[in-house]
Amino acid sequence: MTAFRIEEMDCASEVNILRRALTPLVGSPDRLEFDVLSRRMRVDMAGLDLHADDVVAAVARTGMRAAPEAAGRGGAVPRPAPGASGGFASLLPRGLAELWQRQSSLLLCALSGMALVAGIGVEWTHTGSLLEVFSEAGVPHPATLALWLAAAVAGAWRVLPRAVHAVRTLRPDMNLLMLLAVVGAAAIGQFFEGASVAFLFAVANQLESWSVDRARSAIAALLDISPSRALDLPGTPVETAVENVPVGSRILVRAGDRVPLDGTVAAGSSDIDQSPITGESMPVPKRPGEPVYAGTINGGGVLEVLTTRAASDTTLARILHMVEAAQSRRARAVQWVDRFAAVYTPAMLAVAALVAVVPPLFFGGAWSAWVYEALVVLVIACPCALVISTPVSIVAGLTSAARNGVLVKGGSFLELPASLTAIAFDKTGTLTHGRPRVARVLPVAGHPQVRDEASALRIAAALEAPSSHPLARAIVQHARQVTGAGPDAAATVGDHRTLPGLGAEGVVDGARWRIGNRRFFAQDGPSGAAGGVEPPAGAGGEGEGAEAGSSVLLWNDAGLAAVMELEDDLRPDARSVLDGLRAAGLRRVVMLTGDNAASAARVAAACGVDEADIRADLLPADKTAAVAALVEAGERVAMVGDGVNDAPALATAHLGIAMGGIGSDAAIETADITLMSDDLGKLPWLVRHSRRTLGVIRQNIGFALGLKALFLGLAV
């Protein structure tokens, strides 16, 4: 993909113009990508007999300017040299040419306004009455006429090429609509009105540009909080540019400094303020082995950090990239406005033409009067406010969510929470902390290879060591604590195989062992061997022990060897969050889990999930089927999960929301929305935020159409 900088690209209307102009050149709109926030266009020119200059020329015909980005600069865009784009800038001295390149829209808008006001002043001096300045009688003073014509030209300067392009392509748009109004007003002697229309249109475009610039600056500010230099170790700390620090380096983070790169704590301890990324209000304690992220603020301790990501791939940089890429996933409201404007503009041109022609031809009306009325219709009908307000509202909503630690991948996903009627939660890692602990290990008497807790844990840790599942990590950690052995002291496992949703198996000490949940045991457990087919009561069976948490069973062909009971504490705010979602209008709250029914019922009772909405003993495919059933039942469903294992269910729901976004590439890639701080409390906030954003959009559309109808009625 070849990237181009488009200085004038500030809203969807410019994107539509560029897409129509370039699609015949590249053959398919799928070869074009647009990022309004960074004013960047990417063109896939692979396999095409096409040069960057051809794209620049095609963009120039639309009245906009394109500049290819320098390769390998990581998105940095060189400014065109003065005069590089030709035209007026090439006639100016270097300093003025650079100013013109940067601020031509603002300068033209200011020039139009000053000329308009100056013309009013000249005419007021000439007539002696401010009321006469605005009257329709008489021809203005020559100096006034020159100033108002200058105001009209300056205000319409940026519109003219786009209006010409609209005529050439037979696709009338608001630029053509406005230019016709300005020219028509001058043609019938209403020079002040023509100049006013041109100036106000320039102001509207400038306000749009400022609005998008504010959103752009808010997002870019995220990246600016990351330091540009790091203190490289070992030995005496050496200040090094972050882009020159390789992955795996050891860096020093002093008290009060910002963390320059993603990594894990190698030495030291401190409290880290992660609010710039996650929105968490309280600092998070960090100890050796725990992750830290670029842009976060170190507290009172000194840390040595082992870097895990390059500067271009930090969590902060990925957040910025995801928010910028979100602009290509346009909200339905924006799409509706674009479709509406595409029909509305030619329709109003037709109405204006009928107003101008029908009364003089059929009812004896005066041509000048009815042409003037037609021009009034054109000015009032201009859809600027309609087209501008909606995408700006969406961008503002996306950036506000990012500042609150909620990464939304596009305007379409920002709209969805407002219409949800049901939400499904994965249990482990979502409603619970996802950090289970082994509560007890119950060896089964009579097993020939397992005599006590330590021997059971030695085999279990060997089978679970290759797994990243939270239950597996808890068993491995507990084994190290009980045996006092390091990670290299575990038994060796061969022919290892992980069975998603069930457990794992492998050869340890010459015997094939299996470890997993009750479903796995029911499928592949020994028949008639020592220990029996069913776990004994109180050892992970249907008795009291099963209600305490998840059961993990260990067995081989000789029989059941041990049962490990694990507990996972409920998130303290889980119940209040679910109550908040119900108060927001979500009718159903469903819990999905691969754990046994007793463990699921315990968590559901604690957080307030109805018994009828518990789905236990689920494989990943079963979770997907449960979400699909809710969708087929007519619910608007969100699925909240913790990443990889829940990816199919996240994709099946209308809206996928991932927990554990920090450090989890899979969560960010698969979900539509990521809660960067794992804060369930953001869910009710997200629903309210979505509804507020849609409310603002509806208000904008209502005001725009209502004012047009009002003034059109007054004009008639």
C-alpha atoms as one frame of an Amber mdcrd trajectory, in Angstrom:
protein
   0.000   0.000   0.000   1.290   3.447  -0.935   0.330   6.192   1.515  -0.548
   9.761   0.559  -1.171  12.813   2.710  -4.360  14.723   1.791  -4.289  18.118
   3.507  -7.905  19.020   2.703  -9.483  15.704   3.801 -11.557  16.506   6.894
 -14.851  14.654   6.511 -16.728  11.929   4.705 -17.709  14.202   1.804 -14.060
  14.593   0.778 -13.560  10.845   1.140 -16.497  10.224  -1.198 -15.091  12.669
  -3.763 -11.688  10.968  -3.663 -13.168   7.487  -3.845 -15.214   8.385  -6.935
 -12.202  10.032  -8.593  -9.719   7.221  -7.921 -11.825   4.079  -8.316 -11.671
   4.202 -12.163  -7.900   4.594 -11.856  -7.265   1.608  -9.553 -10.172  -0.574
 -10.711 -11.841  -1.242  -7.366 -12.776   0.791  -4.269 -11.309  -2.069  -2.186
  -7.858  -0.832  -3.198  -8.455   2.456  -1.372  -8.247   3.102   2.376  -8.930
   6.452   4.061  -8.006   7.700   7.509  -9.644  11.066   8.121  -7.963  11.630
  11.487  -4.440  11.450  10.065  -5.489  12.861   6.661  -3.984   9.782   5.085
  -5.050   7.809   2.021  -3.563   4.407   1.174  -3.678   3.042  -2.364  -2.961
  -0.569  -3.289  -1.075  -0.224  -6.577   0.235  -3.810  -6.680  -0.032  -5.256
 -10.153  -1.183  -1.966 -11.675   0.599   0.112 -14.298   0.254   3.097 -12.007
   2.675   5.606 -10.517   2.289   7.820  -7.467   2.282  10.856  -9.765  -0.856
   9.517 -11.470  -2.634   9.388  -8.110  -1.438  12.903  -7.230  -2.755  14.208
 -10.570  -6.127  12.499 -10.100  -6.472  13.989  -6.620  -5.526  17.431  -7.965
  -8.446  17.282 -10.418 -10.820  17.116  -7.432  -9.428  20.365  -6.020  -7.435
  18.649  -3.279  -3.700  18.067  -2.975  -1.911  14.748  -2.372   1.697  14.233
  -1.277   3.255  10.736  -1.163   4.604   9.764   2.230   8.291   9.013   2.550
   8.945   5.267   2.690  10.199   3.884   5.966   9.434   6.956   8.016   6.810
   5.273  10.172   4.022   7.512   9.023   5.929  10.799   9.073   4.790  12.981
   6.232   7.139  15.472   4.628   5.694  18.854   3.892   5.625  19.719   0.206
   8.320  22.140  -0.763   7.103  25.665  -1.419   5.802  25.823  -4.911   5.733
  22.046  -5.230   2.038  22.067  -5.839   2.261  24.913  -8.283  -0.381  27.616
  -8.502  -0.531  30.608  -6.200   2.012  29.224  -3.690   4.757  29.131  -6.344
   4.498  32.926  -6.752   5.153  33.671  -3.070   8.418  34.051  -1.142   9.534
  30.904   0.678   8.246  31.911   4.133   4.843  32.993   2.866   4.636  29.915
   0.640   5.168  27.638   3.647   2.517  29.548   5.615   0.139  29.236   2.657
   0.757  25.493   2.442  -0.095  25.072   6.131  -2.913  27.553   6.644  -4.400
  28.398   3.242  -7.961  27.539   4.335  -7.735  29.721   7.428  -6.089  32.579
   5.503  -8.768  32.514   2.795 -11.534  32.418   5.398  -9.991  35.364   7.264
  -9.488  37.298   4.019 -13.116  36.721   3.039 -14.352  37.924   6.414 -12.131
  41.014   6.460 -13.136  41.967   2.911 -16.820  41.527   3.787 -16.537  43.721
   6.888 -14.389  46.289   5.075 -16.991  46.511   2.311 -19.690  47.142   4.900
 -17.553  49.903   6.394 -16.920  51.564   3.012 -20.560  51.416   2.030 -21.661
  52.728   5.433 -19.302  55.685   5.032 -20.573  56.283   1.509 -24.307  56.102
   2.301 -24.255  57.418   5.859 -26.754  54.757   6.943 -26.080  51.184   8.056
 -29.618  50.191   7.060 -28.990  51.224   3.475 -25.942  48.995   3.343 -28.206
  45.969   3.730 -30.998  47.246   1.501 -31.509  45.707  -1.917 -31.828  49.012
  -3.772 -29.020  50.550  -5.824 -25.559  49.499  -6.907 -22.859  49.596  -4.205
 -19.915  51.955  -4.331 -17.128  50.628  -6.655 -14.785  50.128  -3.703 -17.519
  48.250  -1.852 -18.234  46.152  -4.921 -14.537  45.249  -5.241 -14.299  44.273
  -1.585 -17.452  42.127  -1.667 -16.338  40.404  -4.852 -12.994  39.720  -3.174
 -14.835  38.295  -0.169 -16.871  36.025  -2.456 -13.797  34.852  -4.378 -11.772
  34.174  -1.205 -14.652  32.321   0.446 -15.348  30.201  -2.641 -11.702  29.675
  -3.701 -11.424  26.187  -2.193 -14.921  25.277  -3.355 -14.452  26.094  -7.041
 -12.270  23.089  -8.074 -14.572  20.670  -6.288 -17.658  22.230  -7.846 -16.041
  21.948 -11.291 -15.236  18.311 -10.542 -18.865  17.738  -9.535 -20.045  19.153
 -12.880 -17.464  17.153 -14.826 -18.504  13.890 -13.179 -22.252  14.754 -13.232
 -22.411  14.240  -9.444 -23.806  17.451  -7.920 -22.791  18.002  -4.317 -22.967
  20.714  -1.688 -19.898  22.472  -3.142 -21.703  22.962  -6.457 -24.844  23.946
  -4.581 -23.034  26.705  -2.710 -21.119  27.984  -5.724 -24.346  28.296  -7.726
 -25.865  30.297  -4.882 -22.886  32.701  -4.781 -22.719  33.189  -8.565 -26.461
  33.543  -8.838 -26.596  36.164  -6.088 -23.943  38.222  -7.895 -25.766  37.773
 -11.211 -28.906  39.437  -9.862 -26.977  42.227  -8.121 -27.088  40.847  -4.559
 -23.350  41.193  -4.031 -23.502  41.445  -0.243 -25.577  38.294   0.004 -23.255
  36.412  -2.331 -20.207  37.491  -0.322 -21.946  36.573   2.948 -22.851  33.098
   1.699 -19.256  32.469   0.538 -17.811  33.674   3.845 -20.219  31.649   5.994
 -19.515  28.541   3.923 -15.771  29.067   4.444 -16.394  29.482   8.187 -18.400
  26.238   8.258 -15.578  24.371   6.530 -13.034  25.870   8.909 -15.114  24.882
  11.939 -15.308  21.358  10.566 -11.546  21.280  10.121 -11.003  22.571  13.671
 -13.400  19.994  15.099 -11.574  17.129  13.423  -8.214  18.649  14.399  -9.302
  18.619  18.051 -10.180  14.929  17.802  -6.919  14.310  15.950  -4.950  16.143
  18.640  -6.704  14.256  21.431  -5.642  10.945  19.906  -2.127  12.103  19.016
  -1.719  13.282  22.627  -1.865   9.631  23.663   1.319   8.955  21.740   2.999
  12.126  22.976   2.888  10.920  26.591   5.404   8.200  25.795   9.016   9.309
  26.426  11.329   9.538  23.427  14.379   8.290  25.349  15.147   5.441  27.740
  17.937   4.730  30.244  19.607   1.638  28.816  21.307  -0.912  31.117  23.383
  -2.896  32.119  26.181  -0.926  33.667  25.955   2.836  33.874  22.554   3.952
  32.499  22.926   5.400  29.000  20.195   7.646  27.583  19.095   6.089  24.287
  16.333   6.906  21.785  13.477   4.446  22.346  13.435   3.368  18.694  17.054
   2.210  19.139  16.321   0.010  22.173  15.980  -3.614  20.994  13.443  -6.027
  22.453  14.945  -7.867  25.422  16.968  -4.894  26.659  17.141  -3.948  30.319
  16.171  -0.334  31.068  16.010   1.778  34.227  12.819   3.632  35.191  13.402
   6.154  37.972  10.797   7.320  40.479   8.427   9.814  38.865   9.491   8.957
  35.293   7.208   7.716  32.562   7.815   4.180  31.388   9.343   4.471  27.889
   8.601   0.958  26.539   6.403  -2.047  27.227   8.121  -4.687  29.348   8.133
  -6.748  32.522   9.604  -5.745  35.862  12.999  -7.442  36.289  13.949  -5.859
  39.609  12.440  -3.443  42.116   8.875  -2.632  43.053   6.667   0.426  42.742
   3.137   1.667  42.123   2.379   2.569  38.491  -0.233   5.111  37.415  -1.812
   3.407  34.372  -4.618   5.959  33.922  -3.207   7.375  30.647  -3.924   4.008
  29.019  -6.511   2.178  31.106  -8.427   4.965  32.831  -7.832   3.323  36.241
  -8.107   5.883  38.997  -5.695   4.177  41.430  -2.005   3.283  40.920  -1.334
  -0.428  40.355   1.364  -2.199  42.425   4.104  -3.709  40.261   6.514  -6.424
  41.365   9.118  -8.522  39.496   7.543 -10.477  36.652   4.573  -8.124  36.235
   3.994  -6.115  33.038   4.407  -2.354  32.615   3.374  -0.233  29.650   4.825
   2.703  27.772   3.396   6.071  28.798   2.417   5.018  32.317   3.909   6.878
  35.296   6.220   5.272  37.843   5.548   6.049  41.499   8.092   6.173  44.317
  10.157   3.081  43.488  12.991   2.446  41.049  12.369  -0.304  38.494  14.530
  -2.286  36.146  12.398  -3.334  33.194  13.041  -6.002  30.561  11.537  -4.679
  27.327   9.071  -6.913  25.458   8.014  -4.677  22.564   9.670  -2.301  20.153
   8.776   1.393  20.311   6.573   1.107  17.215   4.604  -1.807  18.714   3.862
  -0.688  22.265   0.369  -0.975  23.677   0.077   2.801  23.413   1.082   2.798
  19.738  -1.373  -0.015  19.002  -4.194   1.887  20.728  -3.449   4.907  18.547
  -3.406   2.758  15.428  -6.697   1.050  16.328  -8.494   4.352  16.986  -7.198
   5.811  13.716  -8.233   2.676  11.821 -11.689   2.926  13.416 -12.542   5.759
  11.041 -12.855   3.276   8.174 -15.611   1.429  10.055 -18.194   4.106   9.663
 -21.261   4.424  11.828 -24.693   3.698  10.394 -25.725   7.267  11.174 -22.837
   8.569   9.052 -23.699   6.173   6.242 -27.338   7.249   6.393 -26.407  10.940
   6.222 -24.113  10.297   3.248 -26.856   8.411   1.404 -29.375  11.099   2.315
 -27.097  13.911   1.108 -26.414  12.072  -2.159 -30.148  12.114  -2.946 -30.974
  15.364  -1.197 -28.498  17.593  -3.084 -29.670  16.828  -6.654 -33.276  16.874
  -5.449 -32.879  20.412  -4.073 -31.141  21.493  -7.279 -34.178  20.235  -9.171
 -36.538  22.050  -6.790 -34.570  25.287  -7.213 -34.673  24.908 -10.993 -38.449
  24.447 -10.893 -38.838  27.496  -8.637 -36.795  29.579 -11.080 -38.499  28.388
 -14.280 -42.121  27.390 -13.620 -43.595  30.716 -12.328 -42.144  32.880 -15.160
 -43.038  30.374 -17.890 -46.546  29.439 -16.770 -47.761  32.187 -14.411 -46.202
  35.359 -15.804 -43.806  35.874 -12.911 -40.726  38.074 -13.196 -37.593  36.137
 -14.052 -35.342  38.145 -11.722 -37.651  37.670  -8.749 -38.061  33.918  -9.192
 -34.393  33.293  -9.961 -33.685  35.105  -6.699 -36.197  32.855  -4.887 -34.497
  29.816  -6.426 -31.159  31.028  -5.104 -32.690  31.429  -1.654 -33.820  27.800
  -1.854 -30.279  26.716  -2.787 -28.677  28.581   0.090 -31.164  27.277   2.650
 -31.001  23.728   1.299 -27.219  23.351   1.607 -26.628  20.134   3.628 -23.381
  21.309   5.272 -24.624  21.126   8.841 -26.117  17.699   8.229 -22.976  16.232
   6.671 -20.521  17.831   9.098 -22.140  17.233  12.468 -22.549  13.461  12.389
 -18.963  12.284  11.714 -17.598  14.869  14.149 -19.910  13.494  16.857 -18.706
   9.957  16.148 -15.040  10.977  16.282 -15.640  12.808  19.560 -17.341   9.710
  20.971 -14.467   7.436  19.923 -11.793   9.657  21.450 -13.768  10.124  24.673
 -14.071   6.342  24.994 -10.320   5.936  24.405  -9.578   8.425  27.180 -11.761
   6.335  29.507  -9.885   3.131  28.763 -12.456   1.743  26.291 -11.034   1.014
  22.838 -13.851   1.078  20.237 -12.892  -0.129  16.770 -15.232   2.090  14.792
 -18.301   4.269  14.696 -20.529   1.308  13.870 -19.492  -0.385  17.135 -19.952
   2.834  19.104 -23.631   2.825  18.093 -24.372  -0.797  19.013 -24.323  -0.615
  22.842 -27.281   1.784  22.727 -29.514  -0.908  21.196 -28.430  -3.979  23.223
 -31.120  -6.093  24.865 -28.983  -8.993  26.169 -25.416  -9.532  27.315 -23.527
 -12.797  27.768 -20.531 -13.075  30.109 -17.787 -15.637  30.198 -17.213 -16.518
  33.851 -13.493 -17.068  34.384 -11.493 -13.897  33.889 -14.597 -11.817  33.268
 -17.049 -12.080  36.156 -14.232 -13.493  38.264 -10.662 -12.231  38.500  -9.379
 -15.056  36.308  -6.662 -15.788  38.849  -7.824 -19.084  40.372  -5.977 -20.642
  43.291  -5.749 -24.250  44.363  -7.844 -24.590  47.515  -7.072 -28.263  48.192
  -5.564 -31.364  46.612  -7.286 -34.655  47.429  -5.251 -37.745  46.499  -7.295
 -40.891  45.996  -6.226 -43.709  48.293  -4.885 -46.826  46.671  -3.457 -45.351
  43.472  -0.083 -47.023  42.815   1.774 -43.950  41.452   0.289 -41.186  43.628
   0.879 -41.473  47.355   0.433 -37.860  48.549  -0.261 -34.272  47.509   3.327
 -33.614  46.388   3.473 -36.600  44.029   0.110 -35.641  42.495   1.201 -32.044
  41.979   4.501 -33.141  40.395   2.650 -34.980  37.622  -0.118 -32.366  37.304
   2.419 -29.524  36.942   4.237 -31.419  34.179   0.979 -31.834  32.220  -0.169
 -28.239  32.757   3.155 -26.435  32.255   2.757 -25.967  28.442  -0.751 -24.481
  28.872  -1.649 -20.817  29.309  -5.100 -21.576  30.767  -5.680 -19.841  34.147
  -6.441 -23.156  35.905  -3.263 -24.673  34.497  -1.145 -21.727  35.641  -2.679
 -21.932  39.120  -1.815 -25.637  39.420   1.774 -25.074  38.276   2.202 -22.169
  40.709   0.736 -24.167  43.597   3.025 -27.102  42.804   6.078 -24.852  43.043
   4.900 -23.458  46.376   4.187 -26.893  47.890   7.313 -28.650  46.655   9.588
 -25.624  46.975  11.094 -26.531  43.613  11.836 -24.169  40.767  10.250 -24.356
  37.331  13.009 -26.668  36.064  12.368 -29.297  38.746   9.011 -30.473  37.359
   8.640 -33.902  35.815   9.314 -34.240  32.099   6.303 -34.761  29.849   6.377
 -36.358  26.436   3.855 -36.673  23.618   1.912 -33.774  25.157  -1.473 -32.814
  23.731  -3.845 -30.025  24.766  -7.583 -30.643  24.352  -9.435 -27.259  24.304
 -12.333 -27.194  26.733 -11.350 -30.536  28.269  -7.765 -30.698  29.544  -4.445
 -32.210  28.515  -2.648 -35.531  28.282   0.942 -36.735  28.022   3.466 -39.327
  29.056   5.071 -38.842  32.493   7.427 -41.411  34.063   6.558 -43.873  31.312
   2.776 -43.764  31.859   0.127 -41.854  29.920  -1.588 -39.377  32.229  -4.643
 -37.218  31.684  -5.747 -34.108  33.526  -8.952 -32.141  32.961 -12.538 -31.490
  33.897 -15.322 -33.916  34.746 -16.478 -34.075  31.115 -13.034 -35.243  30.016
 -13.009 -37.820  32.813 -16.461 -39.065  31.801 -15.261 -39.515  28.206 -11.817
 -41.022  28.751 -11.700 -42.031  32.421 -10.672 -45.582  33.322 -13.371 -48.233
  33.574 -13.149 -50.684  36.448  -9.680 -49.530  37.443  -8.596 -48.468  40.875
 -10.400 -45.402  42.049 -13.566 -46.141  40.075 -15.181 -44.144  37.322 -16.740
 -41.487  39.542 -14.764 -39.209  41.852 -15.650 -39.917  45.474 -17.975 -37.583
  47.353 -16.148 -34.672  48.850 -13.397 -35.055  46.269 -14.747 -33.138  43.386
 -17.971 -35.116  43.148 -21.479 -33.882  43.799 -20.889 -33.196  47.455 -19.790
 -30.098  49.296 -16.359 -30.060  47.693 -17.760 -29.511  44.224 -19.559 -26.363
  45.260 -16.367 -24.665  46.377 -14.990 -24.152  42.888 -13.747 -25.813  39.723
 -12.636 -29.450  39.855  -9.552 -30.659  37.984  -9.079 -34.431  37.927  -5.838
 -36.384  37.416  -5.870 -39.997  36.264  -4.218 -42.707  34.211  -5.087 -46.255
  33.239  -4.623 -47.326  36.846  -7.508 -45.096  37.924  -8.326 -41.709  39.363
  -5.254 -40.393  41.182  -6.266 -36.997  42.613  -8.816 -34.226  42.531  -7.732
 -30.579  42.736 -10.288 -28.003  43.826  -9.666 -24.454  42.575 -11.436 -21.270
  43.584 -11.656 -18.033  41.632 -12.845 -14.978  43.534 -15.676 -12.925  42.105
 -14.855  -9.389  40.995 -16.127  -7.099  43.779 -18.097  -4.898  41.389 -19.635
  -7.744  39.360 -23.072  -7.613  40.984 -23.371  -3.817  40.831 -22.308  -3.865
  37.167 -24.968  -6.419  36.258 -27.573  -4.430  38.183 -26.466  -1.308  36.308
 -26.861  -3.058  32.964 -30.373  -4.174  33.866 -31.200  -0.640  34.957 -29.957
   0.547  31.557 -32.580  -1.627  29.866 -30.779  -4.907  29.072 -33.417  -7.565
  29.618 -31.204 -10.651  29.876 -27.839 -11.275  31.511 -26.439 -14.739  30.677
 -23.372 -16.469  32.131 -21.385 -18.931  29.998 -18.710 -21.195  31.479 -16.853
 -24.424  30.937 -16.929 -25.090  34.692 -19.265 -27.543  36.361 -22.812 -26.569
  37.188 -22.194 -26.278  40.944 -19.322 -23.813  40.488 -21.336 -21.849  37.916
 -24.352 -21.670  40.245 -22.184 -20.371  43.092 -20.789 -17.503  41.000 -24.186
 -16.763  39.433 -25.843 -16.496  42.840 -23.140 -14.131  44.057 -23.422 -11.753
  41.098 -27.175 -11.967  40.525 -27.537 -14.037  37.353 -30.880 -15.865  37.151
 -30.682 -19.648  37.352 -32.387 -19.953  33.960 -29.584 -17.920  32.352 -26.689
 -20.122  33.515 -24.931 -22.207  30.857 -22.321 -24.546  32.394 -20.028 -27.347
  31.165 -19.582 -25.586  27.816 -16.908 -26.180  25.208 -15.873 -23.142  23.085
 -18.255 -24.341  20.365 -21.064 -24.583  22.931 -20.492 -20.960  23.957 -20.799
 -19.944  20.319 -24.030 -21.923  19.993 -25.435 -20.298  23.143 -24.740 -16.812
  21.779 -26.183 -17.788  18.387 -29.360 -18.972  20.126 -29.777 -15.575  21.759
 -29.284 -13.872  18.393 -31.835 -16.156  16.727 -34.288 -15.376  19.541 -34.295
 -11.748  18.392 -32.028 -10.317  21.077 -29.379  -7.682  20.352 -26.489  -9.473
  22.021 -23.108  -8.426  23.388 -20.596 -11.078  24.394 -17.993 -10.232  27.036
 -14.989 -12.570  27.179 -11.287 -12.650  27.893  -9.855 -13.168  24.447  -8.669
 -16.239  22.598 -10.944 -19.031  23.865 -14.006 -16.829  23.524 -13.154 -15.528
  20.037 -15.839 -17.560  18.172 -18.541 -16.386  20.585 -17.261 -12.785  20.380
 -17.565 -12.955  16.598 -21.055 -14.489  16.711 -22.540 -11.770  18.923 -23.692
  -8.447  17.514 -20.989  -6.844  19.667 -17.838  -8.521  20.979 -16.256  -6.990
  24.100 -12.871  -8.273  25.279 -11.434  -8.134  28.770  -7.698  -8.217  29.328
  -6.804  -5.969  26.407  -3.468  -4.894  27.885  -0.809  -7.307  26.655  -3.295
  -9.472  24.753  -2.978  -9.088  21.001  -5.730 -11.641  20.449  -8.246  -9.685
  22.551  -7.612  -6.443  20.672  -7.727  -8.146  17.275 -10.864 -10.260  17.748
 -13.185  -7.997  19.729 -15.118  -4.967  18.523 -14.510  -3.204  21.853 -11.716
  -3.786  24.371 -11.853  -2.793  28.050  -8.215  -1.843  28.497  -8.319  -1.862
  32.319 -10.431  -5.037  32.759 -12.937  -2.763  34.501 -16.456  -4.210  34.280
 -17.773  -0.873  35.527 -17.066   0.533  32.064 -19.907  -1.552  30.601 -22.848
   0.499  31.985 -20.815   3.628  31.164 -20.380   2.368  27.595 -24.132   1.874
  27.144 -24.816   5.388  28.458 -21.993   6.858  26.354 -23.349   5.212  23.216
 -26.831   6.563  23.892 -25.471  10.049  24.605 -23.552  10.030  21.313 -26.586
   8.902  19.332 -28.670  11.513  21.133 -26.284  14.252  20.039 -26.386  12.952
  16.451 -30.186  12.938  16.443 -30.229  16.467  17.859 -27.817  17.620  15.151
 -29.897  16.063  12.387 -33.126  17.393  13.872 -31.769  20.940  14.225 -30.295
  20.895  10.720 -33.475  19.676   9.011 -35.766  21.697  11.272 -33.961  24.976
  10.618 -33.960  24.312   6.888 -37.687  23.670   6.934 -38.289  26.804   9.035
 -36.241  29.147   6.847 -37.563  27.611   3.656 -41.072  28.302   4.922 -40.129
  31.876   5.835 -38.558  32.380   2.412 -41.718  31.166   0.687
